[in-house]
């Protein structure tokens, strides 16, 4: 990633909302994070693409706006007081849902992996696990398996995901 792209990435972080989201239109983003460097305006789209190529950001369209989701935001802000921050004006990225504790992925495997990165007392970890149990209950209802059998399967799956 270029030096300018790295610098602008870091300049964007203080402007993210509580979900790690920010306006993704290049000129609007430039006006927010780097308005005094007019020479960078024309290349702002390239810098955003560098972030995407480095898997630091996911870009998605809401139908009204283009939004950037900084994927590592929550991991790097584990103790954020989510409920004290202003609500996000943007919908969650595709594949994620908004809970009272923050954005949670729809993919159960990804939820397990993310949950294990947080302190057991974390409300975000609790939200990830609650969402997993909701999924578990839905699977139990639909599959007619005994809940203990499914719990064992989920625990085994979790252990396989966490192993180095």
PDB file of C-alpha atoms in Angstrom:
ATOM      1  CA  UNK A   1       0.000   0.000   0.000  1.00  0.00           C
ATOM      2  CA  UNK A   2       1.327   3.454  -0.840  1.00  0.00           C
ATOM      3  CA  UNK A   3       2.436   5.891   1.843  1.00  0.00           C
ATOM      4  CA  UNK A   4      -0.425   8.266   0.989  1.00  0.00           C
ATOM      5  CA  UNK A   5      -2.986   5.444   1.186  1.00  0.00           C
ATOM      6  CA  UNK A   6      -1.677   4.427   4.621  1.00  0.00           C
ATOM      7  CA  UNK A   7      -1.756   8.010   5.862  1.00  0.00           C
ATOM      8  CA  UNK A   8      -5.306   8.567   4.631  1.00  0.00           C
ATOM      9  CA  UNK A   9      -6.432   5.255   6.117  1.00  0.00           C
ATOM     10  CA  UNK A  10      -5.170   6.407   9.511  1.00  0.00           C
ATOM     11  CA  UNK A  11      -6.763   9.833   9.068  1.00  0.00           C
ATOM     12  CA  UNK A  12     -10.137   8.175   8.409  1.00  0.00           C
ATOM     13  CA  UNK A  13     -10.219   6.211  11.674  1.00  0.00           C
ATOM     14  CA  UNK A  14     -11.239   9.104  13.974  1.00  0.00           C
ATOM     15  CA  UNK A  15     -14.169   9.851  11.650  1.00  0.00           C
ATOM     16  CA  UNK A  16     -15.685   6.344  11.719  1.00  0.00           C
ATOM     17  CA  UNK A  17     -19.018   5.829  13.416  1.00  0.00           C
ATOM     18  CA  UNK A  18     -19.531   3.270  16.185  1.00  0.00           C
ATOM     19  CA  UNK A  19     -19.772   0.458  13.630  1.00  0.00           C
ATOM     20  CA  UNK A  20     -16.594   1.375  11.740  1.00  0.00           C
ATOM     21  CA  UNK A  21     -18.559   2.873   8.837  1.00  0.00           C
ATOM     22  CA  UNK A  22     -17.917   6.055   6.866  1.00  0.00           C
ATOM     23  CA  UNK A  23     -19.110   7.735   3.661  1.00  0.00           C
ATOM     24  CA  UNK A  24     -17.394   5.991   0.751  1.00  0.00           C
ATOM     25  CA  UNK A  25     -17.758   8.505  -2.083  1.00  0.00           C
ATOM     26  CA  UNK A  26     -14.179   9.605  -2.854  1.00  0.00           C
ATOM     27  CA  UNK A  27     -14.768  13.372  -2.889  1.00  0.00           C
ATOM     28  CA  UNK A  28     -16.950  13.313   0.247  1.00  0.00           C
ATOM     29  CA  UNK A  29     -14.415  11.158   2.063  1.00  0.00           C
ATOM     30  CA  UNK A  30     -11.580  13.461   0.994  1.00  0.00           C
ATOM     31  CA  UNK A  31     -13.534  16.498   2.288  1.00  0.00           C
ATOM     32  CA  UNK A  32     -13.911  14.767   5.647  1.00  0.00           C
ATOM     33  CA  UNK A  33     -10.432  13.375   6.227  1.00  0.00           C
ATOM     34  CA  UNK A  34      -7.974  15.430   4.142  1.00  0.00           C
ATOM     35  CA  UNK A  35      -9.521  18.699   2.903  1.00  0.00           C
ATOM     36  CA  UNK A  36      -6.276  20.678   2.963  1.00  0.00           C
ATOM     37  CA  UNK A  37      -4.471  18.499   0.426  1.00  0.00           C
ATOM     38  CA  UNK A  38      -6.256  19.233  -2.848  1.00  0.00           C
ATOM     39  CA  UNK A  39      -3.669  17.224  -4.782  1.00  0.00           C
ATOM     40  CA  UNK A  40      -5.040  14.003  -3.258  1.00  0.00           C
ATOM     41  CA  UNK A  41      -8.650  14.554  -4.307  1.00  0.00           C
ATOM     42  CA  UNK A  42      -8.142  13.180  -7.830  1.00  0.00           C
ATOM     43  CA  UNK A  43      -6.505   9.993  -6.516  1.00  0.00           C
ATOM     44  CA  UNK A  44      -8.874   9.368  -3.600  1.00  0.00           C
ATOM     45  CA  UNK A  45     -10.648   6.539  -5.451  1.00  0.00           C
ATOM     46  CA  UNK A  46      -7.280   4.829  -5.991  1.00  0.00           C
ATOM     47  CA  UNK A  47      -6.435   5.096  -2.296  1.00  0.00           C
ATOM     48  CA  UNK A  48      -9.777   3.557  -1.346  1.00  0.00           C
ATOM     49  CA  UNK A  49      -9.112   0.724  -3.796  1.00  0.00           C
ATOM     50  CA  UNK A  50      -5.742   0.119  -2.129  1.00  0.00           C
ATOM     51  CA  UNK A  51      -7.544  -0.256   1.222  1.00  0.00           C
ATOM     52  CA  UNK A  52      -9.973  -2.728  -0.336  1.00  0.00           C
ATOM     53  CA  UNK A  53      -7.146  -4.691  -1.997  1.00  0.00           C
ATOM     54  CA  UNK A  54      -5.381  -4.905   1.395  1.00  0.00           C
ATOM     55  CA  UNK A  55      -8.601  -6.322   2.957  1.00  0.00           C
ATOM     56  CA  UNK A  56      -8.813  -3.415   5.384  1.00  0.00           C
ATOM     57  CA  UNK A  57     -12.117  -2.102   4.048  1.00  0.00           C
ATOM     58  CA  UNK A  58     -15.278  -3.427   2.438  1.00  0.00           C
ATOM     59  CA  UNK A  59     -17.129  -1.076   0.089  1.00  0.00           C
ATOM     60  CA  UNK A  60     -20.880  -1.478  -0.368  1.00  0.00           C
ATOM     61  CA  UNK A  61     -23.743   0.464  -1.875  1.00  0.00           C
ATOM     62  CA  UNK A  62     -26.879   1.257   0.121  1.00  0.00           C
ATOM     63  CA  UNK A  63     -28.879   2.514  -2.850  1.00  0.00           C
ATOM     64  CA  UNK A  64     -28.399   6.059  -1.604  1.00  0.00           C
ATOM     65  CA  UNK A  65     -24.763   6.100  -0.508  1.00  0.00           C
ATOM     66  CA  UNK A  66     -21.521   4.256  -0.963  1.00  0.00           C
ATOM     67  CA  UNK A  67     -20.227   3.173   2.438  1.00  0.00           C
ATOM     68  CA  UNK A  68     -16.865   1.879   3.629  1.00  0.00           C
ATOM     69  CA  UNK A  69     -16.744  -0.717   6.417  1.00  0.00           C
ATOM     70  CA  UNK A  70     -13.409  -0.806   8.257  1.00  0.00           C
ATOM     71  CA  UNK A  71     -13.242  -4.508   9.077  1.00  0.00           C
ATOM     72  CA  UNK A  72     -10.756  -4.259  11.954  1.00  0.00           C
ATOM     73  CA  UNK A  73     -12.490  -1.387  13.732  1.00  0.00           C
ATOM     74  CA  UNK A  74     -14.269  -3.427  16.400  1.00  0.00           C
ATOM     75  CA  UNK A  75     -11.258  -5.671  17.026  1.00  0.00           C
ATOM     76  CA  UNK A  76      -9.113  -2.602  17.637  1.00  0.00           C
ATOM     77  CA  UNK A  77     -11.762  -0.971  19.865  1.00  0.00           C
ATOM     78  CA  UNK A  78     -12.785  -3.887  22.099  1.00  0.00           C
ATOM     79  CA  UNK A  79     -13.932  -1.758  25.027  1.00  0.00           C
ATOM     80  CA  UNK A  80     -16.045   0.708  23.085  1.00  0.00           C
ATOM     81  CA  UNK A  81     -19.179   1.780  24.951  1.00  0.00           C
ATOM     82  CA  UNK A  82     -21.373   0.994  21.970  1.00  0.00           C
ATOM     83  CA  UNK A  83     -24.626   2.140  23.541  1.00  0.00           C
ATOM     84  CA  UNK A  84     -23.127   5.548  24.402  1.00  0.00           C
ATOM     85  CA  UNK A  85     -22.094   6.342  20.837  1.00  0.00           C
ATOM     86  CA  UNK A  86     -24.377   7.976  18.280  1.00  0.00           C
ATOM     87  CA  UNK A  87     -26.231   5.517  16.077  1.00  0.00           C
ATOM     88  CA  UNK A  88     -24.897   4.934  12.596  1.00  0.00           C
ATOM     89  CA  UNK A  89     -26.686   6.641   9.703  1.00  0.00           C
ATOM     90  CA  UNK A  90     -25.749   3.698   7.463  1.00  0.00           C
ATOM     91  CA  UNK A  91     -27.248   0.212   7.243  1.00  0.00           C
ATOM     92  CA  UNK A  92     -24.940  -2.679   8.153  1.00  0.00           C
ATOM     93  CA  UNK A  93     -22.757  -4.149   5.417  1.00  0.00           C
ATOM     94  CA  UNK A  94     -24.038  -7.183   3.500  1.00  0.00           C
ATOM     95  CA  UNK A  95     -23.673 -10.318   5.603  1.00  0.00           C
ATOM     96  CA  UNK A  96     -23.842  -8.423   8.915  1.00  0.00           C
ATOM     97  CA  UNK A  97     -26.677  -7.439  11.263  1.00  0.00           C
ATOM     98  CA  UNK A  98     -26.833  -4.695  13.865  1.00  0.00           C
ATOM     99  CA  UNK A  99     -27.434  -5.753  17.474  1.00  0.00           C
ATOM    100  CA  UNK A 100     -27.493  -3.733  20.694  1.00  0.00           C
ATOM    101  CA  UNK A 101     -23.804  -4.582  21.148  1.00  0.00           C
ATOM    102  CA  UNK A 102     -22.660  -3.864  17.580  1.00  0.00           C
ATOM    103  CA  UNK A 103     -22.416  -5.420  14.142  1.00  0.00           C
ATOM    104  CA  UNK A 104     -22.509  -9.215  14.098  1.00  0.00           C
ATOM    105  CA  UNK A 105     -21.781 -11.370  11.027  1.00  0.00           C
ATOM    106  CA  UNK A 106     -24.506 -13.675   9.712  1.00  0.00           C
ATOM    107  CA  UNK A 107     -21.971 -16.463   9.151  1.00  0.00           C
ATOM    108  CA  UNK A 108     -21.905 -18.663  12.298  1.00  0.00           C
ATOM    109  CA  UNK A 109     -18.333 -19.829  11.669  1.00  0.00           C
ATOM    110  CA  UNK A 110     -17.119 -16.253  11.488  1.00  0.00           C
ATOM    111  CA  UNK A 111     -19.065 -15.439  14.683  1.00  0.00           C
ATOM    112  CA  UNK A 112     -17.210 -18.196  16.555  1.00  0.00           C
ATOM    113  CA  UNK A 113     -13.838 -16.979  15.352  1.00  0.00           C
ATOM    114  CA  UNK A 114     -14.585 -13.347  16.225  1.00  0.00           C
ATOM    115  CA  UNK A 115     -16.118 -14.184  19.620  1.00  0.00           C
ATOM    116  CA  UNK A 116     -12.997 -16.034  20.717  1.00  0.00           C
ATOM    117  CA  UNK A 117     -10.925 -12.859  20.232  1.00  0.00           C
ATOM    118  CA  UNK A 118     -12.822 -10.997  22.968  1.00  0.00           C
ATOM    119  CA  UNK A 119     -12.657 -11.052  26.744  1.00  0.00           C
ATOM    120  CA  UNK A 120     -15.297 -13.398  28.211  1.00  0.00           C
ATOM    121  CA  UNK A 121     -16.855 -10.403  30.003  1.00  0.00           C
ATOM    122  CA  UNK A 122     -17.280  -8.457  26.758  1.00  0.00           C
ATOM    123  CA  UNK A 123     -20.856  -7.551  25.844  1.00  0.00           C
ATOM    124  CA  UNK A 124     -19.887  -7.890  22.185  1.00  0.00           C
ATOM    125  CA  UNK A 125     -18.704 -11.464  22.744  1.00  0.00           C
ATOM    126  CA  UNK A 126     -22.008 -12.130  24.498  1.00  0.00           C
ATOM    127  CA  UNK A 127     -23.923 -10.754  21.503  1.00  0.00           C
ATOM    128  CA  UNK A 128     -21.957 -13.003  19.147  1.00  0.00           C
ATOM    129  CA  UNK A 129     -22.685 -16.068  21.276  1.00  0.00           C
ATOM    130  CA  UNK A 130     -26.367 -15.150  21.704  1.00  0.00           C
ATOM    131  CA  UNK A 131     -26.667 -14.891  17.942  1.00  0.00           C
ATOM    132  CA  UNK A 132     -24.994 -18.299  17.639  1.00  0.00           C
ATOM    133  CA  UNK A 133     -27.472 -19.808  20.089  1.00  0.00           C
ATOM    134  CA  UNK A 134     -30.366 -18.275  18.134  1.00  0.00           C
ATOM    135  CA  UNK A 135     -29.006 -19.962  15.021  1.00  0.00           C
ATOM    136  CA  UNK A 136     -28.554 -23.171  17.033  1.00  0.00           C
ATOM    137  CA  UNK A 137     -32.197 -23.038  18.186  1.00  0.00           C
ATOM    138  CA  UNK A 138     -33.400 -22.514  14.615  1.00  0.00           C
ATOM    139  CA  UNK A 139     -31.337 -25.468  13.403  1.00  0.00           C
ATOM    140  CA  UNK A 140     -32.646 -27.604  16.281  1.00  0.00           C
ATOM    141  CA  UNK A 141     -36.237 -26.734  15.409  1.00  0.00           C
ATOM    142  CA  UNK A 142     -35.770 -27.396  11.709  1.00  0.00           C
ATOM    143  CA  UNK A 143     -33.591 -30.504  11.935  1.00  0.00           C
ATOM    144  CA  UNK A 144     -35.338 -32.282  14.834  1.00  0.00           C
ATOM    145  CA  UNK A 145     -31.947 -33.299  16.251  1.00  0.00           C
ATOM    146  CA  UNK A 146     -31.554 -33.434  19.978  1.00  0.00           C
ATOM    147  CA  UNK A 147     -30.113 -30.090  21.222  1.00  0.00           C
ATOM    148  CA  UNK A 148     -27.219 -31.839  23.017  1.00  0.00           C
ATOM    149  CA  UNK A 149     -26.136 -33.503  19.776  1.00  0.00           C
ATOM    150  CA  UNK A 150     -26.101 -30.148  18.009  1.00  0.00           C
ATOM    151  CA  UNK A 151     -24.262 -28.493  20.882  1.00  0.00           C
ATOM    152  CA  UNK A 152     -21.546 -31.157  20.613  1.00  0.00           C
ATOM    153  CA  UNK A 153     -21.325 -30.596  16.861  1.00  0.00           C
ATOM    154  CA  UNK A 154     -21.029 -26.845  17.327  1.00  0.00           C
ATOM    155  CA  UNK A 155     -18.347 -27.234  20.022  1.00  0.00           C
ATOM    156  CA  UNK A 156     -16.336 -29.579  17.810  1.00  0.00           C
ATOM    157  CA  UNK A 157     -16.668 -27.159  14.912  1.00  0.00           C
ATOM    158  CA  UNK A 158     -15.543 -24.302  17.165  1.00  0.00           C
ATOM    159  CA  UNK A 159     -12.470 -26.237  18.316  1.00  0.00           C
ATOM    160  CA  UNK A 160     -11.517 -27.000  14.724  1.00  0.00           C
ATOM    161  CA  UNK A 161     -11.831 -23.331  13.768  1.00  0.00           C
ATOM    162  CA  UNK A 162      -9.734 -22.071  16.665  1.00  0.00           C
ATOM    163  CA  UNK A 163      -6.900 -24.594  16.327  1.00  0.00           C
ATOM    164  CA  UNK A 164      -3.731 -23.044  14.850  1.00  0.00           C
TER     165      UNK A 164
END
